[in-house]
Coordinates of N, CA and C in Angstrom, one line a residue:
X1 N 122.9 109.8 130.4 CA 123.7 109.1 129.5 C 122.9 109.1 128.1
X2 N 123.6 109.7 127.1 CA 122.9 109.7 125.9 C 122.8 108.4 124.8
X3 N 122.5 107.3 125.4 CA 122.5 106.3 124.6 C 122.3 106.4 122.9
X4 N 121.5 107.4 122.7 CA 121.6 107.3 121.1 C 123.1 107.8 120.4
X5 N 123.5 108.7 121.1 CA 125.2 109.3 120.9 C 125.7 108.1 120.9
X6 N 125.6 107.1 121.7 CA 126.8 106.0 122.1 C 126.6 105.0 121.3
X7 N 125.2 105.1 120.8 CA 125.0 103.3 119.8 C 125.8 104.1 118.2
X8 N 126.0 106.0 118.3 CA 126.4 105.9 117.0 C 127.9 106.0 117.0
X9 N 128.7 106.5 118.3 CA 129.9 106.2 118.6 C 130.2 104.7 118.0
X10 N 129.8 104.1 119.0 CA 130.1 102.6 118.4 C 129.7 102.2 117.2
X11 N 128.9 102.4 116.9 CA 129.6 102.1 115.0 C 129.9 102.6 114.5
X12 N 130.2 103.7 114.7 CA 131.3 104.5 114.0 C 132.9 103.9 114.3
X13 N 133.2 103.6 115.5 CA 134.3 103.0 116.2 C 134.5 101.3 115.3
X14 N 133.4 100.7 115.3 CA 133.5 99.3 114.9 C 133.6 99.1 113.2
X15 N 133.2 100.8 112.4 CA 133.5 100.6 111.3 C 135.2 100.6 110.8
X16 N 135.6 101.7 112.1 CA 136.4 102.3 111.6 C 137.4 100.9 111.7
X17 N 137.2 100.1 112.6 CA 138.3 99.0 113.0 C 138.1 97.2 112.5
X18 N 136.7 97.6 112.4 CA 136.7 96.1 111.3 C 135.7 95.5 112.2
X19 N 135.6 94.0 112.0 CA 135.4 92.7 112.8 C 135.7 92.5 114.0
X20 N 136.6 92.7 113.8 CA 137.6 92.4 115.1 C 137.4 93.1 116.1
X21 N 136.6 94.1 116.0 CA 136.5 95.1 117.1 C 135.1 95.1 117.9
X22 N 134.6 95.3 118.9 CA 133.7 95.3 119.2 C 133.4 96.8 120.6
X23 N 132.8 97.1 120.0 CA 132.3 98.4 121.4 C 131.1 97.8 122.7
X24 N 131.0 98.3 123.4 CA 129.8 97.7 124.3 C 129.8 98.9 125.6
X25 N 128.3 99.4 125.7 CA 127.8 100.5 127.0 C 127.3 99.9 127.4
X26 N 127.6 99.2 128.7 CA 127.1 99.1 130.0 C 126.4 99.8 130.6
X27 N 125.2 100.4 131.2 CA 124.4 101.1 131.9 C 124.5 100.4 133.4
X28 N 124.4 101.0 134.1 CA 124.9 101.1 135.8 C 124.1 101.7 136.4
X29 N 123.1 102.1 135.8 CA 122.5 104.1 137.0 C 122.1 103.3 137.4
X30 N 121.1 102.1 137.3 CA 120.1 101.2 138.6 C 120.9 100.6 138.8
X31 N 120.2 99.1 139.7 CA 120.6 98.1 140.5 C 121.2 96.8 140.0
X32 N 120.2 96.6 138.8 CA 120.6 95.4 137.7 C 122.1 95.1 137.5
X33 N 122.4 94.0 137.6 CA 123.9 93.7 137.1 C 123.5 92.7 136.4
X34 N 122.6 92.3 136.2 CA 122.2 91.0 135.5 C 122.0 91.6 133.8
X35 N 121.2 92.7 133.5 CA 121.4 92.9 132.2 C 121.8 94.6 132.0
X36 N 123.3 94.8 132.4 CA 123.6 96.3 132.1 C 124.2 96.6 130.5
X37 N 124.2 95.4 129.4 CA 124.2 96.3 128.4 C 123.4 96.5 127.8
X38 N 123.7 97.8 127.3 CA 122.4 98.7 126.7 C 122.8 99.2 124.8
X39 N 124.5 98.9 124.8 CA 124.6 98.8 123.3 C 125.9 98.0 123.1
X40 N 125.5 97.2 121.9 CA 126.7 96.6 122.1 C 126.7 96.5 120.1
X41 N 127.7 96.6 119.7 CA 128.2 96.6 118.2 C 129.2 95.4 118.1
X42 N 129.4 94.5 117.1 CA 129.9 93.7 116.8 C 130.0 92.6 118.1
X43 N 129.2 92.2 118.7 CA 129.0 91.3 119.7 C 129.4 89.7 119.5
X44 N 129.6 89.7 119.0 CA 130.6 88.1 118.0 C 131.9 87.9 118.8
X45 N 132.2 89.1 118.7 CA 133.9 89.3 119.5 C 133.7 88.5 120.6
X46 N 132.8 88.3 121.4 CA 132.7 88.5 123.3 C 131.7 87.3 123.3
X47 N 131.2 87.0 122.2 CA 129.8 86.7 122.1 C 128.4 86.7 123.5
X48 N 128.5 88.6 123.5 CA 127.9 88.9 124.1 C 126.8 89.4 123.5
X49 N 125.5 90.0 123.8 CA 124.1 91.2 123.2 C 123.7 91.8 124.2
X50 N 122.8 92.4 123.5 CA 121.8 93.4 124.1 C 121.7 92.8 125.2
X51 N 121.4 93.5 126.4 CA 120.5 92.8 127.7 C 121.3 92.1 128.1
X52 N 122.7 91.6 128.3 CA 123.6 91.0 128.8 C 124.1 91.3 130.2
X53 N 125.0 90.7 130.6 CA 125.2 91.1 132.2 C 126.7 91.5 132.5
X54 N 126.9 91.9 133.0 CA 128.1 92.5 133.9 C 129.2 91.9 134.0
X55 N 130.1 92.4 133.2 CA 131.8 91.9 133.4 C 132.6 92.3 134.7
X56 N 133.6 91.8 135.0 CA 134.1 91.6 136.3 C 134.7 93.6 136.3
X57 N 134.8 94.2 135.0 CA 135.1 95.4 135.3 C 133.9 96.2 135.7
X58 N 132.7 95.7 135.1 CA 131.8 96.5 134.7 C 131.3 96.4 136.7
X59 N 131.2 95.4 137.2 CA 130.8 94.7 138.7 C 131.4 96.2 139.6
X60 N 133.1 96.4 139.0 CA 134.0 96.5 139.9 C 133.2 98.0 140.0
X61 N 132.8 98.8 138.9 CA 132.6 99.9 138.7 C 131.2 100.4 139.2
X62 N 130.4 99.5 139.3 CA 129.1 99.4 140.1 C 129.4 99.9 141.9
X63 N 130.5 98.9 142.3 CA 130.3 98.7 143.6 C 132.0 100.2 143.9
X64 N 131.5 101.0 142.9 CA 132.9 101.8 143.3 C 131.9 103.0 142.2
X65 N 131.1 103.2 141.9 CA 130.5 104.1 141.2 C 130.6 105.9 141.9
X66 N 130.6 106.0 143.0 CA 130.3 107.1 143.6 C 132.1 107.4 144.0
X67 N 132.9 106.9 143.5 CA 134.8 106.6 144.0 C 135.7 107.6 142.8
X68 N 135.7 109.2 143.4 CA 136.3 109.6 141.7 C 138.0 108.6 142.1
X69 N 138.5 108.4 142.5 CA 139.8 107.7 142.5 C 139.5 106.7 140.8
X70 N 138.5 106.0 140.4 CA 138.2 105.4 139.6 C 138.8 105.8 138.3
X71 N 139.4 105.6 137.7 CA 140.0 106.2 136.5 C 139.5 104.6 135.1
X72 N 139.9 105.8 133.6 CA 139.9 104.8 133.0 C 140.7 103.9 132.6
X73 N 140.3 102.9 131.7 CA 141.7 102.0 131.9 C 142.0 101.4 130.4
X74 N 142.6 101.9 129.8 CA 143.4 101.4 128.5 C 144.7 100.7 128.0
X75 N 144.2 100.0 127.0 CA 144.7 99.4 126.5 C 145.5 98.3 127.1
X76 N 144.9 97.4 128.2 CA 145.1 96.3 128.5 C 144.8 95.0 128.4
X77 N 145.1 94.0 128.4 CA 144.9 92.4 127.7 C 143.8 91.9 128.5
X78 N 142.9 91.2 127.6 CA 142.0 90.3 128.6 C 141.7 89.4 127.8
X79 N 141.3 88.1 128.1 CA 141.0 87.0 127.2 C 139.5 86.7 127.5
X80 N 138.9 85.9 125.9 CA 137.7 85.7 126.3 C 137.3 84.2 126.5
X81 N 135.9 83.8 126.8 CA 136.1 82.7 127.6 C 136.4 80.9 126.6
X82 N 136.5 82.1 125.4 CA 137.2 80.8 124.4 C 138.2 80.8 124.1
X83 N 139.4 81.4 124.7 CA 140.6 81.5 124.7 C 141.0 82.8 123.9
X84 N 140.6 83.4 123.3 CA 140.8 84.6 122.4 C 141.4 85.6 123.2
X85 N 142.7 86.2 122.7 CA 143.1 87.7 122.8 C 142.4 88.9 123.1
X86 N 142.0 89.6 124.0 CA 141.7 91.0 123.4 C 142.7 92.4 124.3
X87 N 142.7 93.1 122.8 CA 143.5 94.4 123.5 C 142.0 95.8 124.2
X88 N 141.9 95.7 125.3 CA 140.8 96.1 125.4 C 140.9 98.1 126.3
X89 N 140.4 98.8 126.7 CA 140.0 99.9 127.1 C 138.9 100.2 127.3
X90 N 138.7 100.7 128.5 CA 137.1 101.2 129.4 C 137.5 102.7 129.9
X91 N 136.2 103.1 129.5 CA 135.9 104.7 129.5 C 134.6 104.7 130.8
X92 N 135.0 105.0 132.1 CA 133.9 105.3 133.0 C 133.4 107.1 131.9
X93 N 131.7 106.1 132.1 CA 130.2 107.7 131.7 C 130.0 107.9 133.6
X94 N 130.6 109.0 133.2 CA 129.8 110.1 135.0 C 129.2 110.7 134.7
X95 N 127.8 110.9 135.7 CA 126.6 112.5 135.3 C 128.2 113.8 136.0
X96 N 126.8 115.0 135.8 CA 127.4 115.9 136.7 C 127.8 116.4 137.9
X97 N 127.1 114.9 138.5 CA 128.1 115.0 139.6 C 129.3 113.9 139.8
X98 N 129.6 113.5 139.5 CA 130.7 112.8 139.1 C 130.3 111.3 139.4
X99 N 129.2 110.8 139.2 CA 129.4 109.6 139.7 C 129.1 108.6 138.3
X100 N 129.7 107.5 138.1 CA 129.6 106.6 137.2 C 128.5 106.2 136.6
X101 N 127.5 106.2 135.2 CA 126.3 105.2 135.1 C 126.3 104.6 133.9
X102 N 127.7 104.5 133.3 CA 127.8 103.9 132.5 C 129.2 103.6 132.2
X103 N 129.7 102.1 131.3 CA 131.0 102.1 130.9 C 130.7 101.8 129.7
X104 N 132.2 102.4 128.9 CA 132.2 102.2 127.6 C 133.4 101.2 127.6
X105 N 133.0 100.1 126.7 CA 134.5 99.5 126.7 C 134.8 99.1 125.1
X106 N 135.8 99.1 124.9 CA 136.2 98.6 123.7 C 137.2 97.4 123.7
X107 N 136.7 96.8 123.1 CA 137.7 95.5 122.6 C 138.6 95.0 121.4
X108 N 139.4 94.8 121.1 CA 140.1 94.2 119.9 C 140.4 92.8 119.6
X109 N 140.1 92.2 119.4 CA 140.8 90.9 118.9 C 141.9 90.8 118.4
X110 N 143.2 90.3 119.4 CA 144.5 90.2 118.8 C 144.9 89.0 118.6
X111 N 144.5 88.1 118.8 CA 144.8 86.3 118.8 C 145.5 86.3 117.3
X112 N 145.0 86.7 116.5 CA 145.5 86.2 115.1 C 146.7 86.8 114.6
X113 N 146.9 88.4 115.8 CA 148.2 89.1 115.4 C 149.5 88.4 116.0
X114 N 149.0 87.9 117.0 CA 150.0 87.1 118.1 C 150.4 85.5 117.8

């Protein structure tokens, strides 16, 4: 997983969409669920950081990492733990052999459109 490609993805992604937006790579290849993010851009949204721990997707994708059935998943609703909107999408990172070691997820904040 090329983490330096992905911290510039995401800010490229979080310029293009504002505040409201936030990207975040989860790293998976070890054991850790306690701190699998490895980049996170506009972390305000989630008020999550660096070195943070594992969302209930990110968990699902650990314990299903080696499962190509796994697909990604866009543009669905999730709220954050302060009641906030997000329109959100996850991108499973596979090596070459197909197994998962990283997720990309994006978030939006829609509370204020709604």
């Amino acid at each position: 997983m090329d983490l330096e490609f992905l911290q510039r993805l995401a800010k490229a992604i979080t310029a293009e969409f504002g505040e409201s937006s936030e990207v975040v790579v989860h790293d998976i290849s070890g054991d850790d669920t306690e701190h699998t993010i490895a980049v996170i851009e506009n972390g305000h949204v989630s008020h999550r950081q660096t070195g943070g721990s594992a969302s209930r997707v990110v968990l699902e994708a650990i314990q299903r990492k080696h499962d190509p059935s796994l697909v990604d998943e866009l543009g669905y609703l999730t709220k954050t733990r302060d009641g906030r909107v997000l329109k959100s999408s996850t991108v499973y990172l596979r090596n070459g052999e197909n197994v998962i070691e990283g997720v990309l997820s994006i978030n939006y904040d829609i509370t204020e459109l709604l």
